[in-house]
PDB file of C-alpha atoms in Angstrom:
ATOM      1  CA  UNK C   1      17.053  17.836  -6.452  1.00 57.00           C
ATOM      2  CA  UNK C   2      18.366  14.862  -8.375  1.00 58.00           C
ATOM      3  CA  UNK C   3      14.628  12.654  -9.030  1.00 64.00           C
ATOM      4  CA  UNK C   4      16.993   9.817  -8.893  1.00 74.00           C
ATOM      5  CA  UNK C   5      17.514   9.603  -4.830  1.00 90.00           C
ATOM      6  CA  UNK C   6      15.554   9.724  -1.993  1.00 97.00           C
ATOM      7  CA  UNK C   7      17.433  11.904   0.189  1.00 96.00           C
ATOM      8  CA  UNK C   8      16.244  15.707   0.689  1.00 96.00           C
ATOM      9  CA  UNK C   9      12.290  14.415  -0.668  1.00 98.00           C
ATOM     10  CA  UNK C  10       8.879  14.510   1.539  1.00 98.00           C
ATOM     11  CA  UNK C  11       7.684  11.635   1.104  1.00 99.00           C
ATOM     12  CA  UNK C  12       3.999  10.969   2.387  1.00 99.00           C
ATOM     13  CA  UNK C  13       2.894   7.487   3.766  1.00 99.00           C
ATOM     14  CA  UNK C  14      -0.258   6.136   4.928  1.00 99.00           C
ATOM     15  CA  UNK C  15      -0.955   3.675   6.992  1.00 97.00           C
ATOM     16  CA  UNK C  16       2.311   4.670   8.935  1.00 98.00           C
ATOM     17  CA  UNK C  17       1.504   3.017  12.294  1.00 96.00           C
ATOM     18  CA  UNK C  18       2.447  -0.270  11.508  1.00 94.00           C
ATOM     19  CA  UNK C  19       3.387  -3.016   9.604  1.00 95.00           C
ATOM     20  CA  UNK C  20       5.008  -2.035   5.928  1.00 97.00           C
ATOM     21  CA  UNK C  21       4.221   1.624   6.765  1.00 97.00           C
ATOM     22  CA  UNK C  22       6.301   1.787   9.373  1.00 97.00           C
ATOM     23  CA  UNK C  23       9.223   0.266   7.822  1.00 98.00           C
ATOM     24  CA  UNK C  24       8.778   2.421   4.760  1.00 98.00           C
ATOM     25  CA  UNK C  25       9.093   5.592   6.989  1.00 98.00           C
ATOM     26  CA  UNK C  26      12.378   3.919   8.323  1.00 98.00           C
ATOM     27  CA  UNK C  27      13.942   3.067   4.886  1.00 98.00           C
ATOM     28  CA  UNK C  28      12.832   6.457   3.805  1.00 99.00           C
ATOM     29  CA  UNK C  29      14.757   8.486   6.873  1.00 98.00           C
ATOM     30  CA  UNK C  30      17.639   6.168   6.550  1.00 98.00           C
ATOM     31  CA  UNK C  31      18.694   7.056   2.802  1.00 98.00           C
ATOM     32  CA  UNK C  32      17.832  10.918   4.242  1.00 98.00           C
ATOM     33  CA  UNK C  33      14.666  11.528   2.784  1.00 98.00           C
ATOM     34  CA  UNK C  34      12.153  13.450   4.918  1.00 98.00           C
ATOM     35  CA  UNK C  35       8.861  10.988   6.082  1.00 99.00           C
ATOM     36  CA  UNK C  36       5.433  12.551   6.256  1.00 99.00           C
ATOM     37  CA  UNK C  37       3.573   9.551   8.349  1.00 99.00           C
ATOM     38  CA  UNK C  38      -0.192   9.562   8.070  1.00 99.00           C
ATOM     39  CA  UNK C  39      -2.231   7.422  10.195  1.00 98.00           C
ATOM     40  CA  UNK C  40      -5.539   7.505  12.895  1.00 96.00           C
ATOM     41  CA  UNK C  41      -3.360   6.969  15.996  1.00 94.00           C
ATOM     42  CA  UNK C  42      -1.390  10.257  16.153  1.00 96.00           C
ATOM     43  CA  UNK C  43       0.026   8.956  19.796  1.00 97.00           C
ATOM     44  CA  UNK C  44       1.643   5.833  17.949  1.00 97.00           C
ATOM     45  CA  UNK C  45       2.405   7.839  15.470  1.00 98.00           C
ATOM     46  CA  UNK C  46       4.667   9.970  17.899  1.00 98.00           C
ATOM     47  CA  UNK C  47       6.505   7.218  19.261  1.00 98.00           C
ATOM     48  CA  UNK C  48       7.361   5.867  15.928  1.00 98.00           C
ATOM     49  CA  UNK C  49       8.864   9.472  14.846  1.00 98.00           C
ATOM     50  CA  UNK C  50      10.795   9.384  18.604  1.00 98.00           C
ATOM     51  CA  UNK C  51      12.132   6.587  17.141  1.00 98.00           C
ATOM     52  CA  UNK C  52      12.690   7.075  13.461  1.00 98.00           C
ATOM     53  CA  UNK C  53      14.634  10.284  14.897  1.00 98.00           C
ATOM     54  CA  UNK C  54      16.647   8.513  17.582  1.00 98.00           C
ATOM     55  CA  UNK C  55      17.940   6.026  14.948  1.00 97.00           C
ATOM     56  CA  UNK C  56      18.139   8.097  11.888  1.00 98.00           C
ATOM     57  CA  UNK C  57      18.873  12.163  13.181  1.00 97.00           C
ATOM     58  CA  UNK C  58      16.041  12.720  10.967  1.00 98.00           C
ATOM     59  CA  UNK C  59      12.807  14.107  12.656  1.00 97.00           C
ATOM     60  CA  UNK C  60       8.982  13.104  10.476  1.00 98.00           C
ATOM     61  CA  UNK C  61       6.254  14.980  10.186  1.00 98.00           C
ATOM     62  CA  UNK C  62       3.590  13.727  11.659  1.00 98.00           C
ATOM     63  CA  UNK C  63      -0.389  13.617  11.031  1.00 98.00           C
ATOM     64  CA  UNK C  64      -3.165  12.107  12.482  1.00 98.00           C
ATOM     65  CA  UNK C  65      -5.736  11.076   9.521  1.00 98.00           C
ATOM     66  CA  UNK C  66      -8.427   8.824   8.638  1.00 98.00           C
ATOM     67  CA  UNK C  67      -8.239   8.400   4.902  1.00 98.00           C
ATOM     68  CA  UNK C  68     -11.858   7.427   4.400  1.00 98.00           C
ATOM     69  CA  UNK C  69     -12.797  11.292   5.803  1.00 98.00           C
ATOM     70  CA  UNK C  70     -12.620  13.383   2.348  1.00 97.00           C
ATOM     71  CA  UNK C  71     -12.632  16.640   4.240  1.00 98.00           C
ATOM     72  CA  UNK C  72      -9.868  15.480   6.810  1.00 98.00           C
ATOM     73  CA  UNK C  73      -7.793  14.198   3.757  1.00 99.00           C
ATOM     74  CA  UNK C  74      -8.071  18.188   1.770  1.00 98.00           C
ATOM     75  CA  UNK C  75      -7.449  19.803   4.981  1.00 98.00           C
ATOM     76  CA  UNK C  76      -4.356  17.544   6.114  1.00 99.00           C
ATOM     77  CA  UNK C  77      -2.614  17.141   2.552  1.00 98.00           C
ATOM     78  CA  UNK C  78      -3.232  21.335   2.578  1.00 98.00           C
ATOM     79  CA  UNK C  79      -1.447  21.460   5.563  1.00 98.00           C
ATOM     80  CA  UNK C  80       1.491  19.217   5.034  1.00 98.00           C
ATOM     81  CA  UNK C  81       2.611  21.441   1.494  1.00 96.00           C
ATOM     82  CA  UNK C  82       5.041  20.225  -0.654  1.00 96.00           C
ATOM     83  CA  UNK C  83       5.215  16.229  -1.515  1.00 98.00           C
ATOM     84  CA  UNK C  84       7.458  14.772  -3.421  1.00 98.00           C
ATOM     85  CA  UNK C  85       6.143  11.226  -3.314  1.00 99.00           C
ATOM     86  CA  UNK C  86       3.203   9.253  -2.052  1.00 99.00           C
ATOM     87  CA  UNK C  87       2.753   6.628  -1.029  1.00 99.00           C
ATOM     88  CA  UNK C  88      -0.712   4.896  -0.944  1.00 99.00           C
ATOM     89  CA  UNK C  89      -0.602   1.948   2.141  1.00 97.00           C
ATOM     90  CA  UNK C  90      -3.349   2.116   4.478  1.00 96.00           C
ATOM     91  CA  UNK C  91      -5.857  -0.264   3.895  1.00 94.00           C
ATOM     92  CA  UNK C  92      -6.891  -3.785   5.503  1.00 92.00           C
ATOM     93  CA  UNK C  93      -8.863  -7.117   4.821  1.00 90.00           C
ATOM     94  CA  UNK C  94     -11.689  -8.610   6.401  1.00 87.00           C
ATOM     95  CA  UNK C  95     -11.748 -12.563   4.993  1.00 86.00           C
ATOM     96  CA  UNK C  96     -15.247 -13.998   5.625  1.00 89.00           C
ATOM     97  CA  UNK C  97     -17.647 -16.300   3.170  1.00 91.00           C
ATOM     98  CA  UNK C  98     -19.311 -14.015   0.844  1.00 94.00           C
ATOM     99  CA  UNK C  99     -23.051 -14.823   2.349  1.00 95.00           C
ATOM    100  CA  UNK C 100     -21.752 -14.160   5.855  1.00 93.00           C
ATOM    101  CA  UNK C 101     -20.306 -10.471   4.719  1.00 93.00           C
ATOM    102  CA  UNK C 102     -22.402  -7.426   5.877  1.00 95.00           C
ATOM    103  CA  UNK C 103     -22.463  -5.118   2.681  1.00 96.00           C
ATOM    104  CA  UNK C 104     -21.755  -2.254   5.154  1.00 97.00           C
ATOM    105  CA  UNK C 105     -18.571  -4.121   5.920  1.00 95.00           C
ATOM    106  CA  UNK C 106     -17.720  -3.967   2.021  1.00 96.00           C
ATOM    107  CA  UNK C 107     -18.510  -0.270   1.916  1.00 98.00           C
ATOM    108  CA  UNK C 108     -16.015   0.912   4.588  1.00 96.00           C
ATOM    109  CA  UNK C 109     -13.579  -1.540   3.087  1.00 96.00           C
ATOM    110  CA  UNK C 110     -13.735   0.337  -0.273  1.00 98.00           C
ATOM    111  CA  UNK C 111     -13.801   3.685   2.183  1.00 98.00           C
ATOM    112  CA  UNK C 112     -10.571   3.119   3.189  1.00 98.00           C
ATOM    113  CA  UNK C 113      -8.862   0.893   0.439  1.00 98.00           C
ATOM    114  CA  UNK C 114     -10.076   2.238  -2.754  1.00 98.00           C
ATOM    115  CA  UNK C 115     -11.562   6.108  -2.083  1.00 98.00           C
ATOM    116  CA  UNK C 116      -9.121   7.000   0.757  1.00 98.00           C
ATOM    117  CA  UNK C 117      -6.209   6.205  -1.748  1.00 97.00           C
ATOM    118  CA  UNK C 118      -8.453   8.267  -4.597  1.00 99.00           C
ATOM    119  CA  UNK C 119      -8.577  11.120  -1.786  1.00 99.00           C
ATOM    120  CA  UNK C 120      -5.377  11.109  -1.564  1.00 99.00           C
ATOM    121  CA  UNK C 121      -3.850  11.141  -4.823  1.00 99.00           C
ATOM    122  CA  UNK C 122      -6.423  13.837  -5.762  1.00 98.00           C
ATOM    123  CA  UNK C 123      -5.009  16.377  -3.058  1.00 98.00           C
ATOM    124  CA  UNK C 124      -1.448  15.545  -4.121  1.00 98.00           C
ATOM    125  CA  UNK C 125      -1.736  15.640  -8.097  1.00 98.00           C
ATOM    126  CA  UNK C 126      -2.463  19.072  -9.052  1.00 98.00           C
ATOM    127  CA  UNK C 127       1.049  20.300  -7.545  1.00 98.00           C
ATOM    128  CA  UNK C 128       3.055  17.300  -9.095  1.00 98.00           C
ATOM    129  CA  UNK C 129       1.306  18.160 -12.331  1.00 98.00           C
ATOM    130  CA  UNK C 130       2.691  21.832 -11.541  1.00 98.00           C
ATOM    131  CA  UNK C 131       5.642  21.081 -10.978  1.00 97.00           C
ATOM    132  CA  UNK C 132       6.127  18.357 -13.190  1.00 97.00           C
ATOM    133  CA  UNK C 133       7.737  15.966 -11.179  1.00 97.00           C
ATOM    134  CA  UNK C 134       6.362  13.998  -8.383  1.00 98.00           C
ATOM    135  CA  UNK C 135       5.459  10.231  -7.908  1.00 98.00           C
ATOM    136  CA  UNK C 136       2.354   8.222  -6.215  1.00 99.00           C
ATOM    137  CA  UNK C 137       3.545   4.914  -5.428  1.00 99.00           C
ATOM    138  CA  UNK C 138      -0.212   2.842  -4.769  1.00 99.00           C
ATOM    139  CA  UNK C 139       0.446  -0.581  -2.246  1.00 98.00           C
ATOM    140  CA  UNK C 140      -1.924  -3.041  -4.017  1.00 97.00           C
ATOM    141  CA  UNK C 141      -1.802  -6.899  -3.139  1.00 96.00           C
ATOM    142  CA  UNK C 142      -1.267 -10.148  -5.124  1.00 94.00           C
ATOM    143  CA  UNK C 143      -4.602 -10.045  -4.434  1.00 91.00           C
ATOM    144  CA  UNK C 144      -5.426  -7.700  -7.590  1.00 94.00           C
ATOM    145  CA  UNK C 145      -4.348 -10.594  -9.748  1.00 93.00           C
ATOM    146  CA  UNK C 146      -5.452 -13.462  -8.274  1.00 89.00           C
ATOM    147  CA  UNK C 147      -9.126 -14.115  -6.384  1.00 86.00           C
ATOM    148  CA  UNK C 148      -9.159 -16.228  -3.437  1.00 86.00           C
ATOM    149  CA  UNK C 149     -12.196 -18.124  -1.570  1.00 86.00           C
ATOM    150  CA  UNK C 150     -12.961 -15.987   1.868  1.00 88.00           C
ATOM    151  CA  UNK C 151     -11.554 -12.524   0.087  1.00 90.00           C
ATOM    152  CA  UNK C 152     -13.692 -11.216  -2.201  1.00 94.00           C
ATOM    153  CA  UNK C 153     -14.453  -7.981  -0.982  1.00 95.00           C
ATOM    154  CA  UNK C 154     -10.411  -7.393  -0.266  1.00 95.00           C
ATOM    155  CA  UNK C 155      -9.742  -8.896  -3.749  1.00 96.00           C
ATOM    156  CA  UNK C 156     -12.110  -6.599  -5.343  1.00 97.00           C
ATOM    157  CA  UNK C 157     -10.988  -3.705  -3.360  1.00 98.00           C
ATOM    158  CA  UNK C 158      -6.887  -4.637  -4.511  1.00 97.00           C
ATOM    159  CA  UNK C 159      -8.059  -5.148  -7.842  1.00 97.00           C
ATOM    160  CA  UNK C 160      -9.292  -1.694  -7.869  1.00 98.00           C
ATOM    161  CA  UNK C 161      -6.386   0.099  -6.529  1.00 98.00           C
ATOM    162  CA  UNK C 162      -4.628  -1.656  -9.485  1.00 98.00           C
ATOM    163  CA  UNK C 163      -6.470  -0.355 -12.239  1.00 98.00           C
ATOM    164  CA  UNK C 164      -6.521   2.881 -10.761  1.00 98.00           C
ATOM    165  CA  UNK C 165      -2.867   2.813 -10.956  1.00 98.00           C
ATOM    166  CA  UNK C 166      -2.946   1.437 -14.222  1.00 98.00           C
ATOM    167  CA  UNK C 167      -5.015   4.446 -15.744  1.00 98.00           C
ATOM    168  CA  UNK C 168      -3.446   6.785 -13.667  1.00 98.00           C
ATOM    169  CA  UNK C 169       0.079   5.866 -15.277  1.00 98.00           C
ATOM    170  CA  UNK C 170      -1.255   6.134 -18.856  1.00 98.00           C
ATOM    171  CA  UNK C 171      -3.001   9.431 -18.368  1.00 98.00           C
ATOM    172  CA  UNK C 172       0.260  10.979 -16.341  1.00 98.00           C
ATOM    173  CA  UNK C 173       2.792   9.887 -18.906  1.00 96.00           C
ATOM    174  CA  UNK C 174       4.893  12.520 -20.432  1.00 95.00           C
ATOM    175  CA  UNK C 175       4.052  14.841 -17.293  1.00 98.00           C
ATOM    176  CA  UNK C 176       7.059  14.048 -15.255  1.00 97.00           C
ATOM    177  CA  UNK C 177       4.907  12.394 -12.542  1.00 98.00           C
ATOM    178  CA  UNK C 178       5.455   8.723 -12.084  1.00 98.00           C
ATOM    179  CA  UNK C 179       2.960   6.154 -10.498  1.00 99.00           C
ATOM    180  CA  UNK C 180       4.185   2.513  -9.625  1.00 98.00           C
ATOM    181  CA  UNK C 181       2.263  -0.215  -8.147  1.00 98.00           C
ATOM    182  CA  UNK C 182       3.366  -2.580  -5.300  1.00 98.00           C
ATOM    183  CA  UNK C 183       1.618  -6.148  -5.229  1.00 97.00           C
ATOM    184  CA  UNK C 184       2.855  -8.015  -2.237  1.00 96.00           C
ATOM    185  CA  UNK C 185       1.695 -11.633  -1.590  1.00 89.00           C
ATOM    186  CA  UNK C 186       1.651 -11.964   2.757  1.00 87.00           C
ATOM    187  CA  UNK C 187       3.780  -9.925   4.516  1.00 87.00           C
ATOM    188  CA  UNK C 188       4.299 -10.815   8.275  1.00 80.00           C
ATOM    189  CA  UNK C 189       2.321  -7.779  10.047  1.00 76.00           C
ATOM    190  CA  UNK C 190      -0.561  -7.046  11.817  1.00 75.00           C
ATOM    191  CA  UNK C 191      -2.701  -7.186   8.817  1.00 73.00           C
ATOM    192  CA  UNK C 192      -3.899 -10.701   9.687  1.00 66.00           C
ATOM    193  CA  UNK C 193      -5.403  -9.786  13.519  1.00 68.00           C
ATOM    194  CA  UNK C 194      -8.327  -8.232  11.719  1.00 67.00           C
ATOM    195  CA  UNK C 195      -8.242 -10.458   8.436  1.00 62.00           C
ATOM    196  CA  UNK C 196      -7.579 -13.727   9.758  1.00 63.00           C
ATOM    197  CA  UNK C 197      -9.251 -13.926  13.109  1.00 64.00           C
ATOM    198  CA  UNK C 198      -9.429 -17.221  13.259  1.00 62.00           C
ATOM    199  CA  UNK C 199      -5.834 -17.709  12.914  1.00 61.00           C
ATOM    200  CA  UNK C 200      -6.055 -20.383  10.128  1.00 63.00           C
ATOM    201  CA  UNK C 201      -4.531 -18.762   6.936  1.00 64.00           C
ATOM    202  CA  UNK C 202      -2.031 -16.851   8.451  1.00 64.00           C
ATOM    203  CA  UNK C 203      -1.134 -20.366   9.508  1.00 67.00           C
ATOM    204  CA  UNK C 204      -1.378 -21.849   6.549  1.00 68.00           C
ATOM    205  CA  UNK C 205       0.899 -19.136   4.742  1.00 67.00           C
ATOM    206  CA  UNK C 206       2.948 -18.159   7.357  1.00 65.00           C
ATOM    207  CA  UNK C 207       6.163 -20.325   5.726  1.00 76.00           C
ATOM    208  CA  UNK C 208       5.813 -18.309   2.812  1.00 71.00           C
ATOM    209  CA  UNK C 209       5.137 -14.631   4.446  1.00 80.00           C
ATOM    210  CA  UNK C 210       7.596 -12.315   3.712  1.00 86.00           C
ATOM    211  CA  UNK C 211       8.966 -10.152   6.248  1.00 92.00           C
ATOM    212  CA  UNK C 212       8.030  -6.190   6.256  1.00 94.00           C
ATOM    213  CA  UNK C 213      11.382  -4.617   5.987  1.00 95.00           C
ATOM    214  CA  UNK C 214      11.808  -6.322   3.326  1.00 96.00           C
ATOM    215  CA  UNK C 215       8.903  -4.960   1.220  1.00 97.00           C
ATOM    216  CA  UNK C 216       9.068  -1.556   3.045  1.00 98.00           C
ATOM    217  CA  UNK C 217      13.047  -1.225   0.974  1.00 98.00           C
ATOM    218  CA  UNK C 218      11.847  -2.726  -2.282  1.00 98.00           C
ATOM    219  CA  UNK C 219       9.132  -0.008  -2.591  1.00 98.00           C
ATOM    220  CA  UNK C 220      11.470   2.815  -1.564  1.00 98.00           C
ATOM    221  CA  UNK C 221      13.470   1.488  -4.073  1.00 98.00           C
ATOM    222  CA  UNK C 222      11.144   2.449  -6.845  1.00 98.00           C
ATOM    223  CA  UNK C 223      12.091   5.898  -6.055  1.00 98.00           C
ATOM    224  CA  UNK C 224      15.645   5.519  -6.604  1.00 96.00           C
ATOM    225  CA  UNK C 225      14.647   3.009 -10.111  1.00 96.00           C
ATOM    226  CA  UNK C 226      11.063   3.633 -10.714  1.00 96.00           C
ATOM    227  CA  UNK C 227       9.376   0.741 -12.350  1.00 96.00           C
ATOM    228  CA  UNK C 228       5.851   0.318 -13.240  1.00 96.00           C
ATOM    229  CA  UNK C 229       5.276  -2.585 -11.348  1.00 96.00           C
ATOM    230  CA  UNK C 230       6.956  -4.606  -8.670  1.00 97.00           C
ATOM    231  CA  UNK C 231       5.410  -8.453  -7.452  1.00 96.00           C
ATOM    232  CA  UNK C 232       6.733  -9.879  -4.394  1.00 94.00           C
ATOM    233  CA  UNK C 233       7.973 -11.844  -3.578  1.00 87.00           C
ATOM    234  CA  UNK C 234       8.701 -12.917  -7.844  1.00 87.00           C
ATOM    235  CA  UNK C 235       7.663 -16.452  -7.786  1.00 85.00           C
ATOM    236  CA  UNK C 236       4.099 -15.378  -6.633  1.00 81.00           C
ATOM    237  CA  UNK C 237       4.017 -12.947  -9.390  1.00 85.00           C
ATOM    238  CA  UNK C 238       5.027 -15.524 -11.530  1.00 88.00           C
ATOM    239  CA  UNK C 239       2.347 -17.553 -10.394  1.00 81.00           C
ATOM    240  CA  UNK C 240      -0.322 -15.882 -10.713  1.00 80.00           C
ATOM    241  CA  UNK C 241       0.725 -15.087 -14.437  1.00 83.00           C
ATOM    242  CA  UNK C 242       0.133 -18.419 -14.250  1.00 79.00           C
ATOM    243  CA  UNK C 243      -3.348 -18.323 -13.224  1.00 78.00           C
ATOM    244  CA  UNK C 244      -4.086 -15.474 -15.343  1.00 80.00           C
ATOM    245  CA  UNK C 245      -3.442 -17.957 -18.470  1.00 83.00           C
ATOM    246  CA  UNK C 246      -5.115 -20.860 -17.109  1.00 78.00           C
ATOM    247  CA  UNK C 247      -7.442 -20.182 -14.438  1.00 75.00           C
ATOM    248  CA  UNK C 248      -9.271 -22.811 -15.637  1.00 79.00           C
ATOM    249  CA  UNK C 249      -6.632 -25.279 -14.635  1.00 74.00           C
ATOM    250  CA  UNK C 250      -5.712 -23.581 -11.717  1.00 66.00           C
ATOM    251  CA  UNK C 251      -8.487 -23.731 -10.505  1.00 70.00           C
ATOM    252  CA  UNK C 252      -9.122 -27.570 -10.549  1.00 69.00           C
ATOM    253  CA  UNK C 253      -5.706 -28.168  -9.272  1.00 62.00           C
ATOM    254  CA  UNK C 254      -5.690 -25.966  -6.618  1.00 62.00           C
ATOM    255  CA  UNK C 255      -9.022 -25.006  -5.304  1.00 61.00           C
ATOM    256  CA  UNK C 256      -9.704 -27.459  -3.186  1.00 60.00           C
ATOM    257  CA  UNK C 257      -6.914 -25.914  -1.279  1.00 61.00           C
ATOM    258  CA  UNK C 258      -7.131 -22.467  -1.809  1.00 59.00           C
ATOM    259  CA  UNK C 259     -10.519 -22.817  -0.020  1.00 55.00           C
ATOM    260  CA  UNK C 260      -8.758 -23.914   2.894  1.00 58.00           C
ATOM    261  CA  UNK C 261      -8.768 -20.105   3.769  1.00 56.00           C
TER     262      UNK C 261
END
């Protein structure tokens, strides 16, 4: 199989329901790879493969899966077989003042952003590393670079999956399997009905979102032209380069509105 396509690879999403998952299992079964969606509503989950197959003539695999359950994660990734790529996208944000955040909230935050992505790249690795070739593509945030007021359990959590990806990269180098790292700034999905309840951000930002299918192909794209890191959209990775060389600055400038959130 040539590494350098998508079509004929499984390809294993989470977080497939909705939002950038869903459009990644499109993109995928249009350029005739084979989708592997992973998500807790297997019904949804259903319909979306109904329709992935209707449009495409390609049929997914489907799995119902909680990523925070360790067990279900070994049992399901044992089941599926043979991956090619995955690709680490469930996850969600809760933003709330810090003082007004339950630390059980935090926990199954982390659950599901940070050890359901570890789950999963565990039960994947040790056959990539057999067969030395294989990719884990990890769905981080803007939010790994830059910390905003109201987010600082989802920051921490994005800033996490980054330098897991980071490490992960050095250590697999030289064994075929290639990790990449996705940080999109806000993408116009559900996302924000839990985030943002109050509406406000998502109002604030909602000029600037960018729309799903277009992050869902620049991803797959990494598995035609793998790259170690992709920011989108560029002038928000360029800005928070920005902040990461004067934060200071950035800070005074822009906080007062950054705590608009």
């Amino acid at each position: 199989m040539d590494q350098r396509t998508v079509s004929g690879k499984r390809v294993a999403i989470t977080g497939a329901s909705s939002g950038i998952g869903k459009e990644i299992a499109y993109d995928v079964a249009r350029r005739g790879g084979i989708p592997i969606l992973l998500a807790r509503s297997l019904d949804v989950l259903e319909q979306e493969a109904d329709m992935i197959e209707s449009a495409t003539n390609i049929r997914p695999f489907v799995y119902r899966l909680d990523v925070s359950d360790e067990q279900a994660v070994q049992t399901t990734f044992e089941e599926i077989g043979n991956i090619d790529v995955l690709i680490n996208n469930a996850g969600y944000g809760r933003f709330a003042p810090f003082v007004e955040t339950e630390l059980s909230e935090v926990r199954n935050l982390f659950d599901v952003n940070v050890f359901g992505l570890i789950a999963c790249t565990k039960a994947v690795l040790p056959s990539m590393l057999h067969k030395r070739c294989g990719q884990v593509i990890f769905v981080a945030s803007l939010a790994s670079k830059v910390s905003t007021p109201k987010a600082s359990a989802y920051s921490a959590s994005k800033h996490a999956v980054r330098a897991i990806a980071d490490s992960l990269r050095l250590e697999l180098a030289h064994t075929g399997v290639k990790v990449s790292t996705v940080n999109p700034g806000p993408v116009r999905t559900n996302f924000f009905e839990r985030a943002d309840e109050s509406g406000s951000y998502k109002e604030q930002v909602d000029r600037i979102m960018l729309n799903a299918d277009i992050v869902a192909r620049k991803t797959v794209d990494l598995i035609e032209r793998p790259r170690r890191e992709l920011d989108l959209p560029r002038w928000m990775g360029i800005a928070a380069k920005g902040y990461q060389l004067f934060p200071s600055l950035v800070d005074t400038l822009f906080g007062d509105q950054l705590r608009k959130k």
